[in-house]
XYZ file of C-alpha atoms in Angstrom:
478
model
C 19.011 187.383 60.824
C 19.320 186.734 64.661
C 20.484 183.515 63.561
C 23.043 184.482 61.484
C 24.444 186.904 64.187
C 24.764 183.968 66.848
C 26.663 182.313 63.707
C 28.723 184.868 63.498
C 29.808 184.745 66.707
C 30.569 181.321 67.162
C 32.586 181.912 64.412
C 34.957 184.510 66.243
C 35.275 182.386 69.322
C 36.511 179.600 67.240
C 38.873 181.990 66.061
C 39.736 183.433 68.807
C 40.543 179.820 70.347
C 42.736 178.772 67.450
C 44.704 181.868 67.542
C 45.393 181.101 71.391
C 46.740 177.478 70.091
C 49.603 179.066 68.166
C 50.774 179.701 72.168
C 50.733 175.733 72.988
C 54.341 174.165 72.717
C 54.198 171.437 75.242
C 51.922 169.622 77.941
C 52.038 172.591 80.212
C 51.684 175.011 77.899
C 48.495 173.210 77.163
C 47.295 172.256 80.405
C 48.178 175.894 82.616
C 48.588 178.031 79.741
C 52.626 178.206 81.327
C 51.452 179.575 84.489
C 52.011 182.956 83.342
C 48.392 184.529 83.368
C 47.802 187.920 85.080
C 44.868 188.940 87.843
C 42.416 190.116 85.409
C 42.719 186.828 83.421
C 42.735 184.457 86.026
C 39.549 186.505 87.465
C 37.563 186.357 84.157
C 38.365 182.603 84.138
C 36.769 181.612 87.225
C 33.655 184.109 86.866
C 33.585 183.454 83.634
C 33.585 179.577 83.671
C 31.339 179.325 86.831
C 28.892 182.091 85.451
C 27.430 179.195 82.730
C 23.906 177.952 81.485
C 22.593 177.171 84.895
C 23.389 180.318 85.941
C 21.463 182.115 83.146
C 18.729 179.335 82.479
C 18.835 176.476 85.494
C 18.739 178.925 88.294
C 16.267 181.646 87.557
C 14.200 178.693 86.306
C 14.524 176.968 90.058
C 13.816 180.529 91.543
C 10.586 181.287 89.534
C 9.000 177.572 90.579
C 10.642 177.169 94.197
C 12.292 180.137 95.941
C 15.660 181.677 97.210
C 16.095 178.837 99.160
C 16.320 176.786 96.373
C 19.252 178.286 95.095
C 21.606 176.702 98.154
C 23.746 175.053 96.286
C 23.892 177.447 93.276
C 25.129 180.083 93.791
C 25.536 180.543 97.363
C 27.330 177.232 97.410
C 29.225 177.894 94.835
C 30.728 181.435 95.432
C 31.164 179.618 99.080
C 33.501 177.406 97.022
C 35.554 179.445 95.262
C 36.330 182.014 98.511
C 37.270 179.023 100.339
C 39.443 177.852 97.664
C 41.047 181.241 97.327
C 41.772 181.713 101.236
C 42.523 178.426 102.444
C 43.908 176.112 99.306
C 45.205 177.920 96.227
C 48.668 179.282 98.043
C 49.053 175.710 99.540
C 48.323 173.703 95.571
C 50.188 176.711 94.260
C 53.712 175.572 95.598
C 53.624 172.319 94.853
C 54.421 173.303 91.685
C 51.763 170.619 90.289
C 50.222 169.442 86.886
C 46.719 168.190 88.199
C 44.954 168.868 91.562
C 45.039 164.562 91.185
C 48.601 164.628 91.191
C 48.554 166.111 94.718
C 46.974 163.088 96.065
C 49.976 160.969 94.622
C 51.988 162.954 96.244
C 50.637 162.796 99.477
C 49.269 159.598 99.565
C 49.878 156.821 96.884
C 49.106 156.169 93.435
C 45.860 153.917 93.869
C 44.159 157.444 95.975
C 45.524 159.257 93.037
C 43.810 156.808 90.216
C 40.508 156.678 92.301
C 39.906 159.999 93.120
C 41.004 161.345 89.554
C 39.031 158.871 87.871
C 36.069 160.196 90.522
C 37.032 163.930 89.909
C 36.831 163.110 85.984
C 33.272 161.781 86.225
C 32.156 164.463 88.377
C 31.854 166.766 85.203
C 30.004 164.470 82.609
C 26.806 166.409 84.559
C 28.671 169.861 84.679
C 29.740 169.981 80.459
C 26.148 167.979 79.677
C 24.447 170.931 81.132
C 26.449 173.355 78.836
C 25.813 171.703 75.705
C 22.229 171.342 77.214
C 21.884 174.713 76.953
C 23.693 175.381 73.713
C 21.120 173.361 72.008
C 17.863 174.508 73.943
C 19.709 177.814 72.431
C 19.890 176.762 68.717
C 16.270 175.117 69.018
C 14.639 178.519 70.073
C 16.510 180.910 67.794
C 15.417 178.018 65.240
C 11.902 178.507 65.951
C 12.129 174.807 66.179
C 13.947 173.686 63.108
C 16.712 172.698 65.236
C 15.534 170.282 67.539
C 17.473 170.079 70.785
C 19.048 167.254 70.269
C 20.312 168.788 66.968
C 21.629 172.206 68.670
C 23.513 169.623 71.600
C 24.795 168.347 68.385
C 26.017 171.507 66.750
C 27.587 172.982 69.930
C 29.366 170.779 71.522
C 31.262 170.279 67.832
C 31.889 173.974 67.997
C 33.062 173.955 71.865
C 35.569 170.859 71.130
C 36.868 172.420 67.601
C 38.486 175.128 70.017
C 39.249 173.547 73.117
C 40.772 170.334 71.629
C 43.592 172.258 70.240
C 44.310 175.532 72.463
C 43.958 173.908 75.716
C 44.155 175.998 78.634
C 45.206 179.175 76.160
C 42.440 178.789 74.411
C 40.281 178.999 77.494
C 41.902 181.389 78.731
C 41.587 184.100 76.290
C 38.024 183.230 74.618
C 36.927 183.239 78.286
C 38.312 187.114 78.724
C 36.500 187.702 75.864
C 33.515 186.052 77.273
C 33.520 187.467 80.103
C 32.994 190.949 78.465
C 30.085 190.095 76.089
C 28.119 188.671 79.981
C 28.952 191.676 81.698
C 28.051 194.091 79.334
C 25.453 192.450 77.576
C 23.559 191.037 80.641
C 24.092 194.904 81.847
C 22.200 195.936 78.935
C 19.483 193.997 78.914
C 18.510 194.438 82.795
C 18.332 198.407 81.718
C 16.240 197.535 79.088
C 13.739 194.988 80.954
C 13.418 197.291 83.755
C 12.347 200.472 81.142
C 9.282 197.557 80.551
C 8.742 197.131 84.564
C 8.860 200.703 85.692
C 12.483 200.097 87.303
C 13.943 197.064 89.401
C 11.841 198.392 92.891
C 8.649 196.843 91.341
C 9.837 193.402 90.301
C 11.904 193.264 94.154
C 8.453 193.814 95.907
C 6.409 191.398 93.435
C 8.418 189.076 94.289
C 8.495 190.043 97.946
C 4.927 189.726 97.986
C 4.962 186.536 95.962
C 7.328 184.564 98.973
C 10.101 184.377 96.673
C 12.624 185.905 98.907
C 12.368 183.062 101.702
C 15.633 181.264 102.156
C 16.227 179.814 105.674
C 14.622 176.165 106.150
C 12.046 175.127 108.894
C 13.302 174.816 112.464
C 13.215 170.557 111.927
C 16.150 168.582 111.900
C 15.499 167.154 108.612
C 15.189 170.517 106.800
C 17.799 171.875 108.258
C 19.750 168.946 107.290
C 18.847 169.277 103.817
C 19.636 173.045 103.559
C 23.398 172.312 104.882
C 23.920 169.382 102.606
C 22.284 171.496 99.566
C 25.168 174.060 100.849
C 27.960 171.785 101.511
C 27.243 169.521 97.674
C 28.914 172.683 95.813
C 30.630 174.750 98.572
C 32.744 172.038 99.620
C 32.157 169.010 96.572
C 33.745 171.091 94.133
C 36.794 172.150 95.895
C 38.822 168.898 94.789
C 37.667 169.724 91.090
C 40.379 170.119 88.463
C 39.020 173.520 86.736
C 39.283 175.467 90.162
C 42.450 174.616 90.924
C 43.506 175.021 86.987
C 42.751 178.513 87.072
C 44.689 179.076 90.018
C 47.373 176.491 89.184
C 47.878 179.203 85.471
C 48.315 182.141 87.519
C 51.796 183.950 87.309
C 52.189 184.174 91.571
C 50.763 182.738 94.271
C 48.783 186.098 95.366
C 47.473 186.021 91.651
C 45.806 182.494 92.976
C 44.297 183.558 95.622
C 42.613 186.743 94.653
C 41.990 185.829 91.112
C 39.970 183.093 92.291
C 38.509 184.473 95.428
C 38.017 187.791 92.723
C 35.681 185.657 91.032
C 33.838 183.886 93.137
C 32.772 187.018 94.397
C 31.894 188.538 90.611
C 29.904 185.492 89.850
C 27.891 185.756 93.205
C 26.814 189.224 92.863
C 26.504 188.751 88.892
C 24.110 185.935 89.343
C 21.409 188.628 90.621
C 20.833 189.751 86.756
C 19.532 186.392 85.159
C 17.181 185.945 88.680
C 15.831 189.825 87.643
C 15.227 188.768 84.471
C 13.281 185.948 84.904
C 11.093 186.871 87.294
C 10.278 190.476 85.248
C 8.535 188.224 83.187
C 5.504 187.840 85.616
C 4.924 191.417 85.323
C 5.656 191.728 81.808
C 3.607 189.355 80.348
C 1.925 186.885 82.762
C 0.624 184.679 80.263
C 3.964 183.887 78.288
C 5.323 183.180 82.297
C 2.322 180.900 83.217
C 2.981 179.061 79.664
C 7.055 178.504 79.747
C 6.618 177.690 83.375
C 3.988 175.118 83.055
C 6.009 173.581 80.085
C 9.510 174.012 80.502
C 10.676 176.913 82.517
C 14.250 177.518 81.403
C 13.282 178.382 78.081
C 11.016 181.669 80.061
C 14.142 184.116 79.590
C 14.889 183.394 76.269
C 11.425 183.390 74.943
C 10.495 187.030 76.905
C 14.051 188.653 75.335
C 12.587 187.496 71.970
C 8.963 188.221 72.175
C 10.068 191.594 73.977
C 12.826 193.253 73.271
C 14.094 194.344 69.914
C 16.251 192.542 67.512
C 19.300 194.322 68.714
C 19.004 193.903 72.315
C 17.612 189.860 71.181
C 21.506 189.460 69.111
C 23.336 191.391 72.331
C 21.659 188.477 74.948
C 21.979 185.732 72.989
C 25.878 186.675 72.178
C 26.427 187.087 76.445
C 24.127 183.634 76.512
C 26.507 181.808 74.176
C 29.205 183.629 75.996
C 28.199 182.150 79.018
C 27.887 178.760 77.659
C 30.548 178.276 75.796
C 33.287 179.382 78.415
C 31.803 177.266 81.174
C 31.742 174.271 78.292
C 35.274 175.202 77.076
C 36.987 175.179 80.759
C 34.813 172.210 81.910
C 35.525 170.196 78.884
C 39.525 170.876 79.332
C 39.955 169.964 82.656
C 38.118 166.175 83.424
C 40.510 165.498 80.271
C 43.890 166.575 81.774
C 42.899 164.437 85.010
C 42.104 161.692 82.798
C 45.391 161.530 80.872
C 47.544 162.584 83.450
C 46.307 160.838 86.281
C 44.561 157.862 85.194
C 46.420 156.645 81.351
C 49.979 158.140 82.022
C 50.729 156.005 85.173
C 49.472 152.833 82.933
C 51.500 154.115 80.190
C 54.525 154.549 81.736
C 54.852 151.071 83.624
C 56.792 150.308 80.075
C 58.318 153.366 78.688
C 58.548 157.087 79.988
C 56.130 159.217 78.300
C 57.388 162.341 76.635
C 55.895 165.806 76.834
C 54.993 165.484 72.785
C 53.062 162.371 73.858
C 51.493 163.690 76.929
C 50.368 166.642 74.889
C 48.744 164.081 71.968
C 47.177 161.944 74.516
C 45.476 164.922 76.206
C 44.137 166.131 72.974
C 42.864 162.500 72.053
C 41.147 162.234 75.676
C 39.327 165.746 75.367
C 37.614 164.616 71.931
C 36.655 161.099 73.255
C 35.358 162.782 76.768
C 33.378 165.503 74.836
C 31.337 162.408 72.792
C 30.526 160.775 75.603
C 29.396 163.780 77.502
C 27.128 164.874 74.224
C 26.156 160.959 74.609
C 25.041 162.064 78.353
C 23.468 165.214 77.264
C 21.115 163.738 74.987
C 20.123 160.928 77.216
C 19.291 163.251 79.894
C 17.102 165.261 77.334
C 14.989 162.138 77.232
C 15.384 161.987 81.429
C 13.905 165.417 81.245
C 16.962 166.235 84.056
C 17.007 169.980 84.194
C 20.384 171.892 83.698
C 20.531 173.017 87.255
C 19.710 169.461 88.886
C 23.092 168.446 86.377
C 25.342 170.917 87.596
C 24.321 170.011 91.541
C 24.289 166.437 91.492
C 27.950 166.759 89.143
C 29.774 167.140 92.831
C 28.175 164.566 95.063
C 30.842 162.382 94.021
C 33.511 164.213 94.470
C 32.295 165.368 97.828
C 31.815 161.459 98.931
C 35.232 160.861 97.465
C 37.450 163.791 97.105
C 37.269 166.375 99.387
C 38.028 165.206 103.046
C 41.403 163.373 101.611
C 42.282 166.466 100.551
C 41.450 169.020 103.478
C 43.151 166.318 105.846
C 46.335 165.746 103.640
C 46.624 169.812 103.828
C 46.247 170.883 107.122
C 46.413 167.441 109.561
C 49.982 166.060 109.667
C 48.330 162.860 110.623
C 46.526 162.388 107.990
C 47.861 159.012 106.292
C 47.187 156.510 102.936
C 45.124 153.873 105.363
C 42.857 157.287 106.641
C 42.507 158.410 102.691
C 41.668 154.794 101.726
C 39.001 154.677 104.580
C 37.777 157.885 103.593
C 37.033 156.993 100.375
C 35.522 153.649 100.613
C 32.943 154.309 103.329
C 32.207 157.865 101.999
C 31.770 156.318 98.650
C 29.537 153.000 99.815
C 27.309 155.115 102.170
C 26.358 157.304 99.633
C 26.018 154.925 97.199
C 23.882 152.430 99.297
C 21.645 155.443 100.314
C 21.039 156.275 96.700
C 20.268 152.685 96.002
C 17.985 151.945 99.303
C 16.953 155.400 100.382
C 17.772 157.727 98.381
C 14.808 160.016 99.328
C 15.586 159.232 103.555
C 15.787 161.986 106.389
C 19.360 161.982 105.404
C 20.271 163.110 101.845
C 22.897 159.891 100.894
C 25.641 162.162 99.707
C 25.677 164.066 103.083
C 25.884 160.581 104.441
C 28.334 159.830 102.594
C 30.585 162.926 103.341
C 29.962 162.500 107.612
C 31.283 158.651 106.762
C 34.337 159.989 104.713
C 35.318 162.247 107.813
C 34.495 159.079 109.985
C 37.062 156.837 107.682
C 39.679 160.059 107.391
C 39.871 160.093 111.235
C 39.735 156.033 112.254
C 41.975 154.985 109.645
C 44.832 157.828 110.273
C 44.582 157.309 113.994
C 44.642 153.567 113.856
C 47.315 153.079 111.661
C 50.024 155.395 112.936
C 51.450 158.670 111.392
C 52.764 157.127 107.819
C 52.047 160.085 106.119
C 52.377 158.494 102.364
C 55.117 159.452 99.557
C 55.285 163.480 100.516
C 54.121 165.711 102.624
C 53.775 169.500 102.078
């Protein structure tokens, strides 16, 4: 029966998504939804696509074996993130009026930064959407009570994620993830009331885990953990700034002001929100301390799922597993969409049309054929990594190290430095991206995490190459 609910709803997203296709006429239409959507849309798209499975599964799961401190990059990194984003880029990206957050380093620079870092922000999500379809069959294999294997239920969702994505775009994501984002809220809401009648009230579980350490969050006064807590910060707050589905929520907002404070909106929901899944989690130690010492000693994100089932009825069991497929499937959705737009805008259109302009009809067809050949090989990734035994939150974290390395100081320099020039984002990119990537090779477990390596060098190229080469400032400049 619980199965058949969770059927049931997958069914009505999938509606719900091809009704929002009817809205798709062209490229844009497809890709920023027109850039027409209100406050409350554009806010339920960025909580409701950053609020996802590691949110729900990979970070209580980190919190109940390490401890607040382990949660650096998620979600204190990534609410850092989005605020910044909101405040200090979306009103900037806004008026350029563009298609891709790629396209702005074209503009600025040249068309070889826009090809490397779009090919770089495209590969930054294979870890991101994996983890989503990750979850969507550790879902389908518990409900199962095993019958679907995870590797079946990866299967199975990601088929159901792409059947709505691939043909309402941005539309499509937009309005299943409004929908979404009202199944999390109020389910999630719901079940906290009901897990704290079993704990005598959320005061109990706070001081358990008081007692129990797991409220320590600053590092040791040593340069190497300290080091490690900022890069654990800086991986998500600032590595997933230059990322496509941050600035495509923003980019589909009706005004500038709807940018910034739908997004900054957001990241603020999804901070505070991400207290409910950590609550939920760790009420299972006082619950039932057996079922916590089993799931954690075998696989602890499966812990939540298997207490709401052993524990609560089958009504509250259909309401969390609705706002858990909720979650999923609008982070999977949005993160699907986007590394495909950068993809065919960014990297195929400017081979394309070296021998004939491409029409909007065609840009429209090639997007769609990109976001089914990007969701196989990210099921292809997903399934691998089940046999890696990488968990979901590990994916999401190491998704932005690249991007970081690559991305990010090109395009905080190329915003707000007027000297910033193509020879300072070229330098940028190649020693950010051969630091990190000789550190991860040679040392990868060194005093100095390689990626934050790799981002110090990128600031290091940035600055050397602009000043060295004079104040060419590429194509455009703001």
């Amino acid at each position: 029966m619980l199965l058949g609910f969770v059927i049931l709803y997958l069914v009505v997203s999938i509606g719900i998504g091809m009704f929002a296709a009817t809205r798709v006429h062209n490229a844009r239409d497809y890709i920023s939804a027109g850039r027409s959507l209100p406050l409350y849309i554009v806010m339920a798209m960025v909580f409701a696509t950053w609020f996802g499975a590691e949110t729900v599964l990979g970070i209580p799961a980190t919190f109940m074996e390490e401890d607040l401190g382990g949660l650096i990059s998620d979600p204190f990194g990534a609410a850092l993130c989005l605020v910044l984003f909101g405040l200090f880029f979306a009103r900037k990206l806004y008026r350029m009026n563009l298609l891709t957050i790629a396209d702005f380093y074209r503009e600025r620079y040249d068309r070889r930064v826009e090809l490397i870092t779009g090919v770089a922000i495209a590969l930054s999500y294979l870890g991101w959407v994996s983890a989503q379809v990750t979850a969507l069959g550790l879902v389908f294999n518990v409900l199962s009570d095993g019958q679907i294997t995870q590797a079946q239920g990866i299967l199975i969702g990601a088929s159901v994620v792409l059947m709505y994505t691939l043909y309402g775009g941005m539309w499509s994501v937009a309005l299943t993830t409004f929908f979404q984002m009202i199944v999390i809220v109020l389910g999630l809401c719901y079940i906290a009331w009901l897990v704290a009648g079993l704990t005598g009230g959320v005061a109990p579980v706070i001081e358990h885990a008081a007692a129990n350490g797991k409220f320590h969050f600053w590092p040791e006064l040593n340069a190497v953990a300290m080091v490690a807590f900022i890069s654990g910060l800086l991986t998500m707050g600032f590595g997933s700034i230059p990322q496509q589905d941050v600035f495509q929520r923003a980019n589909a907002s009706k005004n500038e002001n709807v940018a910034v404070w739908g997004t900054v909106a957001g990241g603020i929901a999804y901070f505070l929100f991400a207290a409910v899944p950590l609550f939920l989690a760790y009420s299972a130690t006082l619950i039932d301390p057996a079922l916590t010492a089993k799931w954690l000693a075998a696989d602890s994100q499966k812990l939540l799922p298997e207490l709401v089932k052993g524990h609560l009825p089958l009504f509250a069991q259909v309401i969390f597993y609705g706002a858990l497929l909720a979650v999923i499937m609008s982070t999977a959705s949005g993160t699907l969409l986007a590394p495909s737009v950068t993809i065919s805008e960014n990297v195929l259109k400017g081979f394309v049309t070296r021998r004939k302009p491409l029409s909007d009809k065609a840009l429209l067809l090639m997007t769609r054929w990109v976001v089914g050949v990007f969701a196989v090989l990210v099921t292809l990734y997903a399934l691998w990594a089940l046999g890696e035994d990488t968990g979901i939150h590990q994916m999401v974290e190491n998704a932005y190290k690249v991007t970081l390395v690559v991305a990010f100081v090109p395009l905080v320099a190329g915003l707000y430095w007027a000297r910033a020039n193509t020879a300072g984002a070229y330098l940028a990119i190649g020693l950010g991206l051969t630091t990190w990537l000789s550190l991860e090779f040679f040392a990868p477990e060194g005093d100095m995490p390689p990626h934050f390596a790799g981002f110090l060098m990128s600031v290091l190229g940035m600055l050397a190459g602009s000043l060295s080469f004079g104040s060419s400032h590429g194509r455009k400049q703001e």
